[in-house]
């Protein structure tokens, strides 16, 4: 059949989970003017900005429409090395920021499990990291941003304004973020001082996390969700802080701020289906749990190994095979520990082969209207999408989460029931109203916004 | 939009009173489908089918559609897509005919061929074009094992399904890489009103089993689905049986 348009770059796209591909015309603007022109002429199916494609679901896809690949807008405009403030384009990746800023003694205030996200994506999804209990989400450190709106104009939004709060976590639906001003974190070295300990079951884990989280800037627990019975929820806790210069051994003091992330060969393009079944993942989990020391303190680790272990394997998402995988991340508030226990028990009983299950505690909630974090417990896990009955099973978990007043993370969602959205995100109505006013023709839309009716 | 498991939110069934079509719609409504368009000739059966899906909580619309009236397809079906995305089109219409009668009455045979093949070519192309411009969607075509190799007992029906099957495969190849997914479903003998009174073939199945196979096929983004799955093996053997022998098999 003839190609639907004359654009050369009409390509099928998916999120990082590689499920539900749709076709879009990709345009890579090289200037703000080009971006504005693209938005003005994007046609009836609208447009959405996309960064490095690390959102797991369909947030940065736009079937039949235009996708603005923002990675061409990647200039760092200015760095204030005394106050620790950077102004940069939205297409700059956190990886690039780290490369530039670490030698100057500054670090990004919040980083998720990968460095390969853009600043625009970080604000659009209002990402969080292992330091949420101390530092909050990414956009809490953004003082202002410039937004390309539906009429093709550019607006400034300062922290604390409605437009800012709708954009932080707004999944790109208020406009295209062009640039941002970010407050940085001072560091003395590029190494982490890491404490590790094991927890024998979920309750042990929760007790340990609650009692000692406040002592660390970064804190996270890896849970073995295939362990059953008394060992249900056994976990390895990893907590750390930026290492002080004085804590470094003599050799490392020669280049205390060096940033040298290692990289392994990429995952092959074709991986047979079902490689990550219960047996393989079970074995991996057993090894991973046993490998962790019962207790170790003050171990020095590279930033990249501590924050972004998976970035070492390019295209690791391919290991799930052609049908891809879904990531399920939810949060339930403090006081709703029973809901968390119930979900963990159900996952363990069902035997979901997940080798990346991560539990952490969130601190204070963030002002973004559709921001995901709220004070409470958050659990994230990867599951192969071809697992039978998975859709129905996750729907049941959604019910538990929603009735406990919790929510599911939109940047990772690819399957949620639209009916639950309003219960999970109480400011949804405000968001919709602002969007209707700002973008009455729905110029900005994505597969996510169509699927959930955002 | 479809979710990560291929479950559509909106569905168009061409052949709105088809038992397999409705069983599939029921199954999908239990998952994510909220909007259903039932296309068929206006009749009490079509109205009742719509009501039965409404009772399950879906928003159901009926659309007048006649497979034989190919001139109207473009307008009738094209219009539906302007009212919002359709994530999945299920091409479920078809007639069995009466082989012995149709052999003596060429016009009746032509009607079978026109419904099953010509009508499907027309409706299939109209929908494929619309799906392509929305950049996503599945076109699920109900073919039949009868189309795999023509049998003495029902070669008129079988040949029409063979044409449809070849058409759908080719369309799937043409649409590869456009975001539109074409899936050919080849059920064996299905116990429905269409086959009532006929001698049951081995490996007979039900509309519900076909519906389940469709749901699983969508999840895998499959190109061909046999129902039951064992037919894939059986038919790949039968396909290679020499004709003098095949002719004499009690099929």
XYZ file of C-alpha atoms in Angstrom:
705
model
C 0.000 0.000 0.000
C 1.185 3.511 -0.740
C 2.824 5.394 2.096
C 0.240 7.529 3.876
C 2.236 10.754 3.592
C 5.225 12.109 1.776
C 7.286 12.449 4.958
C 10.386 10.312 4.743
C 10.445 9.559 8.466
C 7.158 7.775 9.005
C 8.180 5.003 11.354
C 6.621 2.578 13.800
C 7.481 3.385 17.408
C 7.055 1.939 20.836
C 8.058 2.898 24.327
C 10.924 1.244 26.171
C 8.717 -1.774 26.940
C 8.364 -2.452 23.189
C 4.630 -3.138 23.321
C 1.850 -1.684 21.106
C 3.742 -0.104 18.197
C 2.083 2.729 16.289
C 3.136 4.723 13.284
C 4.101 8.395 13.422
C 5.933 10.986 11.416
C 9.118 11.885 13.258
C 10.464 15.396 12.912
C 13.684 16.426 14.592
C 13.708 20.203 15.020
C 17.119 21.880 15.221
C 15.852 25.192 16.568
C 12.981 26.594 18.624
C 11.582 28.135 15.417
C 11.554 24.784 13.670
C 9.788 23.223 16.640
C 7.194 25.987 16.617
C 6.649 25.606 12.873
C 6.168 21.862 13.280
C 3.590 22.319 16.020
C 1.718 24.922 13.976
C 1.468 22.637 10.953
C 1.146 19.250 12.584
C -2.229 18.277 11.097
C -5.364 16.754 12.588
C -3.685 14.004 14.596
C -1.575 16.396 16.596
C 1.942 16.142 17.934
C 3.884 15.125 21.010
C 7.470 15.661 22.120
C 9.762 12.683 22.575
C 13.172 12.471 24.163
C 15.242 9.325 24.383
C 12.268 6.964 24.433
C 12.769 5.636 27.970
C 9.120 5.949 29.004
C 8.007 2.336 29.229
C 4.556 2.777 27.732
C 2.968 4.892 25.041
C 3.534 8.388 26.473
C 5.809 9.498 23.626
C 4.000 7.881 20.708
C 1.415 9.559 18.533
C -0.310 7.212 16.091
C -0.842 8.778 12.682
C 0.465 12.141 13.882
C 3.719 13.946 14.485
C 6.373 13.093 17.041
C 8.929 15.806 17.768
C 12.260 14.179 18.424
C 13.732 16.734 20.816
C 17.239 15.284 20.959
C 18.367 17.783 18.320
C 17.839 20.628 20.771
C 20.675 19.773 23.098
C 22.608 22.878 23.990
C 23.692 23.685 27.502
C 23.147 27.434 27.525
C 24.820 28.514 30.744
C 26.241 27.142 33.946
C 26.538 29.179 37.106
C 29.333 27.294 38.855
C 29.130 29.305 42.050
C 25.427 28.983 42.722
C 25.016 25.660 40.930
C 22.460 26.521 38.307
C 22.300 25.270 34.751
C 20.152 26.530 31.899
C 19.792 24.044 29.073
C 17.626 22.899 26.175
C 15.045 20.225 26.835
C 16.797 17.695 24.611
C 19.909 17.539 26.772
C 20.259 14.163 28.460
C 21.097 13.676 32.102
C 24.101 11.712 30.855
C 25.393 14.808 29.082
C 24.716 16.986 32.115
C 26.713 14.614 34.287
C 29.604 14.611 31.823
C 29.730 18.383 31.877
C 28.812 19.136 35.466
C 30.627 16.496 37.497
C 34.132 17.819 36.779
C 32.838 21.185 38.023
C 31.693 19.630 41.269
C 27.951 19.587 40.582
C 25.492 16.746 40.130
C 21.931 16.528 38.811
C 19.539 16.940 41.744
C 17.474 13.856 40.887
C 18.298 10.944 38.632
C 16.140 7.936 37.808
C 17.481 4.441 37.060
C 18.857 5.590 33.727
C 20.976 8.560 32.647
C 19.472 8.402 29.173
C 16.494 10.620 29.764
C 16.225 14.183 28.535
C 15.560 17.194 30.739
C 12.242 17.694 28.924
C 11.237 14.107 29.597
C 12.355 14.362 33.207
C 10.018 17.326 33.730
C 7.167 15.918 31.617
C 7.123 12.705 33.657
C 8.252 14.502 36.828
C 10.719 11.731 37.496
C 11.965 10.706 40.909
C 15.063 8.932 42.104
C 16.419 7.070 45.061
C 16.540 10.393 46.938
C 12.856 11.262 46.770
C 12.443 10.977 50.537
C 14.999 13.795 50.870
C 14.858 15.786 47.649
C 11.455 15.221 46.057
C 10.960 14.930 42.331
C 12.956 16.440 39.477
C 10.751 19.429 38.846
C 11.115 20.581 42.444
C 14.624 21.624 41.408
C 13.521 23.378 38.243
C 13.074 27.093 38.847
C 11.535 27.911 35.490
C 10.967 26.509 32.044
C 10.082 27.689 28.571
C 7.115 26.040 26.951
C 6.038 25.977 23.317
C 2.243 26.054 23.426
C -0.454 24.971 20.973
C -0.690 28.377 19.274
C 2.984 28.173 18.357
C 3.955 30.807 20.932
C 6.531 30.416 23.687
C 5.677 31.004 27.330
C 7.790 31.135 30.428
C 6.551 29.262 33.451
C 8.118 29.853 36.828
C 7.961 27.400 39.686
C 4.766 27.846 41.657
C 2.563 28.898 38.741
C -0.373 26.856 37.475
C 1.202 26.349 34.078
C 4.348 24.998 35.705
C 2.465 22.620 37.961
C 0.386 21.313 35.072
C 3.504 20.798 32.982
C 5.505 19.018 35.684
C 4.254 15.472 35.274
C 1.881 16.598 32.505
C 3.274 13.990 30.085
C 3.976 16.590 27.404
C 0.310 17.459 26.969
C 0.525 21.123 27.947
C 3.141 21.851 25.293
C 6.702 21.218 24.219
C 9.263 22.053 26.888
C 12.056 23.946 25.151
C 14.451 24.742 27.962
C 14.726 24.714 31.720
C 16.673 26.241 34.579
C 17.774 23.617 37.074
C 19.291 23.891 40.539
C 22.155 21.480 41.064
C 23.594 19.492 43.913
C 27.203 20.115 45.004
C 29.403 17.019 45.278
C 33.018 16.546 46.277
C 33.622 13.338 44.376
C 32.074 11.168 41.686
C 32.026 8.152 43.967
C 29.305 6.858 46.220
C 29.718 5.531 49.703
C 27.333 2.601 49.847
C 25.848 0.544 52.664
C 24.235 -2.780 51.870
C 22.200 -5.088 54.043
C 19.776 -7.949 53.620
C 16.203 -8.165 54.847
C 14.719 -11.606 55.382
C 11.105 -10.778 54.540
C 8.815 -7.897 53.678
C 8.080 -6.806 57.235
C 11.746 -6.882 58.146
C 12.436 -4.796 55.065
C 9.775 -2.221 55.868
C 10.988 -1.897 59.434
C 14.573 -1.377 58.334
C 13.606 1.167 55.696
C 11.396 3.124 58.066
C 13.948 3.201 60.841
C 16.996 4.261 58.881
C 15.957 5.918 55.612
C 16.444 9.453 56.908
C 20.127 8.828 57.469
C 20.849 8.431 53.777
C 20.360 10.674 50.787
C 19.776 7.675 48.531
C 17.882 4.597 49.555
C 16.343 1.712 47.664
C 15.540 -1.951 48.140
C 15.622 -4.728 45.589
C 12.975 -7.362 46.369
C 12.988 -10.996 45.325
C 9.368 -11.345 44.264
C 9.761 -15.016 43.398
C 10.549 -15.949 46.974
C 7.498 -17.427 48.667
C 6.312 -18.479 52.075
C 8.259 -17.069 54.988
C 10.792 -15.505 52.632
C 8.130 -13.493 50.771
C 9.532 -10.044 50.193
C 13.131 -10.841 51.113
C 15.290 -8.044 49.861
C 18.638 -6.364 49.534
C 18.789 -2.770 50.761
C 21.224 -0.431 49.123
C 21.723 3.017 50.574
C 24.331 5.596 49.861
C 25.633 9.130 49.895
C 28.050 11.021 47.753
C 31.473 10.135 49.104
C 33.412 12.967 50.697
C 36.859 13.749 49.340
C 38.483 12.728 52.623
C 36.937 9.289 52.417
C 38.726 8.518 49.162
C 41.778 6.292 49.001
C 44.960 7.970 47.799
C 44.708 6.722 44.194
C 41.195 7.974 43.702
C 42.102 11.427 45.020
C 44.027 12.177 41.824
C 40.778 12.552 39.861
C 38.003 12.734 42.438
C 35.394 14.011 39.998
C 36.091 11.745 37.042
C 32.980 10.390 35.340
C 33.735 7.099 33.619
C 30.660 4.948 33.131
C 31.600 1.577 31.685
C 29.634 -0.056 28.908
C 29.115 -3.679 27.914
C 28.129 -4.857 24.415
C 24.511 -4.193 23.452
C 21.830 -6.854 23.787
C 21.317 -8.650 20.443
C 18.531 -7.409 18.190
C 16.733 -10.724 18.278
C 16.179 -12.600 21.501
C 13.964 -15.686 21.621
C 10.693 -15.323 23.439
C 10.351 -16.572 26.983
C 14.023 -16.389 27.924
C 13.105 -14.758 31.202
C 10.823 -17.385 32.622
C 10.290 -18.383 36.218
C 13.294 -20.709 36.277
C 15.886 -18.310 34.896
C 14.647 -15.342 36.865
C 14.314 -17.502 39.986
C 17.937 -18.557 39.640
C 19.045 -14.995 39.041
C 17.140 -13.752 42.082
C 18.578 -16.476 44.284
C 22.100 -15.592 43.181
C 21.520 -11.881 43.526
C 20.210 -12.272 47.050
C 23.031 -14.592 48.140
C 25.662 -12.438 46.471
C 24.725 -9.393 48.541
C 26.659 -9.153 51.772
C 24.588 -9.598 54.921
C 25.894 -6.236 55.947
C 28.534 -3.949 54.462
C 29.216 -0.289 55.067
C 31.133 2.463 53.378
C 31.894 0.547 50.192
C 32.936 2.954 47.435
C 31.125 2.590 44.147
C 31.038 4.534 40.910
C 28.046 6.786 40.332
C 27.065 4.849 37.248
C 27.135 1.499 39.043
C 25.111 2.836 41.950
C 22.460 4.750 40.024
C 22.356 3.263 36.554
C 23.528 -0.352 36.511
C 21.317 -1.168 33.516
C 22.731 1.634 31.389
C 25.832 -0.544 31.124
C 23.955 -2.825 28.723
C 22.620 -0.825 25.757
C 19.191 -1.988 24.539
C 18.667 -4.246 27.550
C 14.935 -3.985 26.894
C 15.411 -6.453 24.029
C 16.013 -9.368 26.363
C 12.251 -9.738 26.801
C 11.873 -10.755 23.164
C 9.424 -9.527 20.563
C 6.371 -9.151 22.755
C 8.208 -6.854 25.139
C 7.461 -6.205 28.773
C 5.426 -3.972 31.009
C 6.656 -2.140 34.026
C 4.207 -1.827 36.863
C 4.907 0.914 39.369
C 2.477 2.087 41.978
C 2.517 4.000 45.236
C 0.350 3.620 48.311
C 0.397 6.108 51.161
C 1.808 5.560 54.632
C -0.749 3.756 56.727
C -1.702 1.592 53.755
C 1.023 -0.987 54.341
C -1.585 -3.715 54.190
C -2.297 -2.911 50.563
C 1.425 -3.160 49.817
C 1.664 -6.490 51.650
C -1.345 -7.774 49.760
C 0.110 -6.814 46.388
C 3.523 -8.318 47.177
C 1.907 -11.536 48.415
C -0.231 -11.818 45.294
C 2.721 -11.262 42.992
C 4.793 -13.800 44.903
C 1.975 -16.349 44.898
C 1.432 -15.929 41.202
C 5.119 -16.252 40.451
C 5.558 -13.265 38.139
C 9.088 -13.622 36.778
C 10.398 -10.195 37.708
C 14.072 -9.674 38.314
C 13.786 -5.942 38.718
C 11.479 -5.293 41.615
C 12.311 -2.175 43.517
C 10.756 -0.808 46.689
C 11.358 2.623 48.116
C 9.826 5.215 50.381
C 8.658 8.535 49.004
C 8.883 11.744 50.959
C 6.634 14.741 50.693
C 4.415 14.915 47.584
C 5.235 17.183 44.677
C 3.194 20.105 43.394
C 2.759 18.785 39.830
C -0.921 18.069 39.184
C -0.258 14.710 37.608
C 2.974 14.017 39.481
C 3.252 10.459 40.569
C 5.024 10.568 43.950
C 3.088 10.954 47.169
C 4.269 10.162 50.698
C 4.249 6.403 50.888
C 5.632 3.179 49.555
C 6.363 2.658 45.891
C 7.026 -0.654 44.214
C 8.189 -1.054 40.613
C 8.543 -4.295 38.730
C 9.169 -5.519 35.195
C 7.096 -8.384 33.841
C 7.244 -10.009 30.391
C 4.120 -8.967 28.483
C 3.442 -12.451 27.139
C 2.748 -13.910 30.565
C -0.707 -15.439 30.346
C -3.494 -13.613 32.141
C -1.195 -10.717 33.045
C -3.639 -8.038 31.920
C -6.408 -9.245 34.202
C -3.982 -9.786 37.073
C -2.609 -6.240 36.893
C -6.163 -4.883 36.710
C -6.833 -6.616 40.018
C -3.722 -5.064 41.544
C -4.874 -1.658 40.267
C -8.077 -2.118 42.234
C -6.143 -2.792 45.424
C -3.927 0.230 44.804
C -6.785 2.569 43.918
C -8.918 1.563 46.865
C -5.958 2.232 49.154
C -5.812 5.751 47.716
C -2.688 4.990 45.713
C -1.826 5.445 42.080
C -0.018 3.993 39.085
C 2.859 5.853 37.380
C 1.788 7.225 33.988
C 5.314 7.319 32.544
C 5.453 3.567 32.940
C 1.874 2.691 32.183
C 0.789 0.914 29.027
C -2.322 -0.896 30.177
C -4.292 0.858 32.880
C -8.090 1.066 32.882
C -9.063 4.654 32.060
C -11.906 4.507 34.594
C -9.454 4.454 37.500
C -7.503 7.526 36.474
C -9.636 10.156 38.189
C -9.517 8.270 41.490
C -5.760 7.974 41.315
C -5.069 11.543 40.242
C -7.425 13.884 42.123
C -6.257 16.948 40.189
C -7.130 15.404 36.836
C -10.121 17.710 36.389
C -7.927 20.808 36.862
C -5.455 19.396 34.387
C -8.137 18.763 31.814
C -9.609 22.230 32.302
C -6.248 23.930 31.868
C -5.527 21.845 28.809
C -8.893 22.674 27.283
C -8.155 26.365 27.744
C -4.527 26.237 26.612
C -4.985 23.807 23.763
C -8.650 23.760 22.713
C -7.975 21.823 19.515
C -5.872 19.198 21.308
C -2.797 19.854 19.246
C -0.779 17.974 21.828
C -1.805 14.392 22.107
C -0.216 11.020 22.474
C -1.273 7.408 22.459
C -1.281 7.647 26.247
C -3.666 10.616 26.196
C -5.979 8.820 23.765
C -5.909 5.595 25.715
C -6.588 7.160 29.102
C -8.577 10.188 27.940
C -6.159 12.588 29.645
C -5.847 2.787 21.696
C -4.757 -0.763 22.227
C -3.027 -1.516 25.492
C 0.246 -3.378 25.945
C -1.571 -6.680 25.580
C -3.203 -5.741 22.287
C -6.655 -5.326 23.844
C -8.559 -2.728 21.805
C -10.725 0.018 23.314
C -12.949 0.358 20.257
C -14.124 -2.353 17.926
C -15.922 -2.521 14.595
C -17.547 -5.830 13.732
C -18.397 -6.279 10.063
C -21.135 -8.864 10.143
C -22.755 -7.681 13.333
C -24.876 -10.758 13.888
C -22.055 -13.253 13.368
C -21.860 -15.588 16.337
C -18.074 -15.646 16.226
C -18.040 -11.867 15.868
C -20.270 -11.439 18.894
C -18.417 -13.983 21.001
C -15.231 -12.050 20.245
C -16.897 -8.738 21.060
C -18.155 -10.126 24.392
C -14.682 -11.298 25.274
C -13.084 -7.970 24.379
C -15.762 -5.966 26.191
C -14.843 -7.908 29.312
C -11.302 -6.544 28.861
C -10.823 -3.001 27.535
C -13.349 -2.504 24.763
C -15.854 0.245 25.597
C -17.138 1.235 22.155
C -18.484 -1.272 19.647
C -19.793 -0.640 16.154
C -21.914 -3.473 14.818
C -22.204 -3.301 11.057
C -24.805 -5.441 9.344
C -28.106 -5.428 7.539
C -30.705 -3.807 9.812
C -32.705 -6.598 11.446
C -34.148 -7.529 14.836
C -31.158 -9.848 15.239
C -28.758 -6.928 14.850
C -30.701 -4.855 17.371
C -30.731 -7.744 19.816
C -27.006 -8.285 19.351
C -26.347 -4.621 20.120
C -28.512 -4.824 23.228
C -26.714 -7.925 24.461
C -23.405 -6.054 24.326
C -24.900 -2.961 25.919
C -25.969 -5.157 28.813
C -22.295 -5.920 29.345
C -21.561 -2.231 29.734
C -20.321 -1.266 26.276
C -21.434 1.713 24.235
C -22.842 0.066 21.110
C -23.843 1.591 17.780
C -25.304 -0.220 14.806
C -24.405 0.688 11.241
C -26.293 -0.444 8.156
C -23.877 -2.482 6.072
C -24.414 -4.930 3.248
C -21.427 -6.920 2.018
C -22.987 -7.200 -1.449
C -23.514 -3.456 -1.806
C -19.840 -2.707 -2.338
C -20.556 0.738 -3.758
C -21.700 1.910 -0.323
C -18.713 0.630 1.679
C -16.459 3.604 1.250
C -19.048 6.037 2.509
C -20.638 3.884 5.232
C -17.452 2.588 6.809
C -15.180 5.550 6.110
C -17.552 7.768 8.096
C -17.132 5.701 11.263
C -13.429 6.438 11.443
C -14.008 10.174 11.421
C -15.866 9.884 14.717
C -12.858 8.577 16.575
C -10.185 5.931 16.352
C -11.202 2.324 15.791
C -8.565 0.059 17.286
C -9.765 -3.158 15.740
C -11.873 -4.183 12.789
C -13.214 -7.714 12.804
C -14.224 -8.912 9.366
C -16.702 -11.588 10.363
C -19.356 -11.738 7.666
C -19.712 -14.701 5.354
C -22.227 -17.216 4.066
C -21.873 -20.961 3.766
C -24.297 -21.534 0.895
C -25.708 -24.920 0.038
C -23.166 -26.772 -2.043
C -25.488 -29.232 -3.792
C -28.046 -26.546 -4.556
C -25.426 -23.968 -5.582
C -23.732 -26.323 -8.031
C -26.993 -26.396 -10.015
C -27.669 -22.716 -9.529
C -24.629 -20.694 -10.561
C -26.221 -17.422 -9.466
C -26.494 -18.692 -5.903
C -22.856 -19.725 -6.036
C -21.934 -16.268 -7.265
C -23.706 -14.793 -4.275
C -21.543 -16.838 -1.936
C -18.411 -15.729 -3.767
C -19.487 -12.106 -3.816
C -20.310 -11.999 -0.145
C -17.298 -13.890 1.134
C -14.701 -12.565 -1.276
C -15.711 -9.455 -3.219
C -17.488 -7.895 -0.261
C -14.521 -8.579 1.954
C -12.045 -7.148 -0.546
C -14.018 -3.941 -0.704
C -14.715 -3.563 3.005
C -11.226 -4.746 3.919
C -9.525 -2.169 1.732
C -11.724 0.667 2.967
C -10.948 -0.190 6.589
C -7.262 -0.819 5.933
C -6.895 2.633 4.436
C -8.609 4.262 7.399
C -6.530 2.272 9.893
C -3.394 3.233 8.031
C -4.129 6.914 8.248
C -4.776 6.679 11.984
C -1.389 4.938 12.269
C -2.495 1.959 14.331
C -5.084 -0.766 14.601
C -5.742 -4.404 13.848
C -7.722 -5.887 11.010
C -8.790 -9.374 11.998
C -10.112 -11.465 9.128
C -12.148 -14.599 9.731
C -10.985 -17.052 7.120
C -11.510 -20.809 7.354
C -9.605 -24.077 7.092
C -11.924 -24.720 4.138
C -9.849 -22.175 2.236
C -6.645 -24.095 2.796
C -7.480 -26.821 0.291
C -10.719 -27.121 -1.677
C -12.751 -30.209 -0.826
C -15.361 -31.880 -2.988
C -17.981 -31.364 -0.289
C -17.834 -27.551 -0.138
C -15.512 -26.174 -2.766
C -17.676 -23.159 -3.561
C -17.495 -21.870 -0.009
C -13.923 -23.117 0.274
C -12.748 -21.302 -2.825
C -14.312 -18.038 -1.665
C -12.477 -18.366 1.664
C -9.277 -19.271 -0.204
C -9.562 -15.994 -2.072
C -10.275 -14.084 1.109
C -7.368 -15.754 2.878
C -4.911 -14.917 0.110
C -6.232 -11.361 -0.018
C -5.820 -10.894 3.723
C -2.303 -12.302 3.734
C -1.291 -9.997 0.926
C -2.898 -7.051 2.649
C -0.992 -7.939 5.817
C 2.262 -7.847 3.888
C 1.340 -4.569 2.249
C 0.602 -3.038 5.628
C 3.678 -4.416 7.344
C 5.525 -1.569 8.999
C 2.604 0.858 8.824
C 1.494 0.266 12.386
C -1.536 -1.678 11.133
C -1.646 -5.342 11.971
C -3.574 -7.857 9.878
C -4.402 -11.189 11.459
C -5.915 -14.106 9.554
C -7.960 -16.451 11.707
C -8.590 -19.956 10.354
C -11.140 -21.802 12.427
C -12.119 -25.374 11.656
C -15.695 -26.546 12.033
C -17.405 -24.083 14.396
C -20.710 -25.002 16.025
C -22.927 -22.063 15.011
C -26.268 -21.483 13.365
C -24.411 -21.484 10.037
C -23.359 -25.106 10.494
C -26.470 -26.344 12.283
C -27.635 -29.669 10.919
C -24.324 -30.430 9.248
C -22.260 -33.455 10.153
C -19.626 -32.306 12.612
C -16.003 -32.487 11.448
C -13.210 -33.658 13.740
C -11.667 -30.972 15.965
C -14.947 -29.038 15.962
C -14.805 -25.890 18.025
C -17.020 -23.127 19.429
C -17.333 -19.355 18.817
C -15.973 -18.775 22.341
C -12.840 -20.756 21.532
C -12.346 -18.657 18.400
C -12.819 -15.496 20.480
C -10.163 -16.632 22.938
C -7.780 -17.420 20.086
C -8.356 -13.933 18.680
C -7.552 -12.315 22.025
C -4.351 -14.325 22.393
C -3.409 -13.644 18.778
C -3.776 -9.913 19.342
C -1.470 -10.124 22.337
C 1.205 -11.915 20.315
C 0.590 -9.692 17.267
C 0.170 -12.976 15.369
C -0.311 -13.051 11.615
C -2.093 -16.382 11.401
C -4.175 -18.100 14.031
C -5.631 -21.615 13.742
C -8.528 -22.666 15.926
C -7.952 -25.133 17.463
C -4.199 -24.868 17.188
C -3.852 -28.554 16.274
C -5.364 -27.754 12.866
C -2.124 -26.106 11.851
C -0.410 -29.490 11.946
C -3.335 -31.389 10.459
C -3.686 -28.988 7.551
C 0.000 -28.831 6.796
C -0.144 -32.612 6.362
C -3.391 -32.596 4.356
C -2.058 -29.902 2.056
C 0.531 -32.355 0.748
C -1.716 -35.372 0.248
C -1.748 -36.280 -3.496
C -5.007 -35.377 -5.190
C -6.100 -38.883 -6.207
C -5.843 -39.830 -2.568
C -7.261 -36.559 -1.189
C -10.338 -37.003 -3.410
C -11.116 -40.289 -1.721
C -10.610 -39.151 1.860
C -13.883 -39.008 3.809
C -13.665 -35.250 4.398
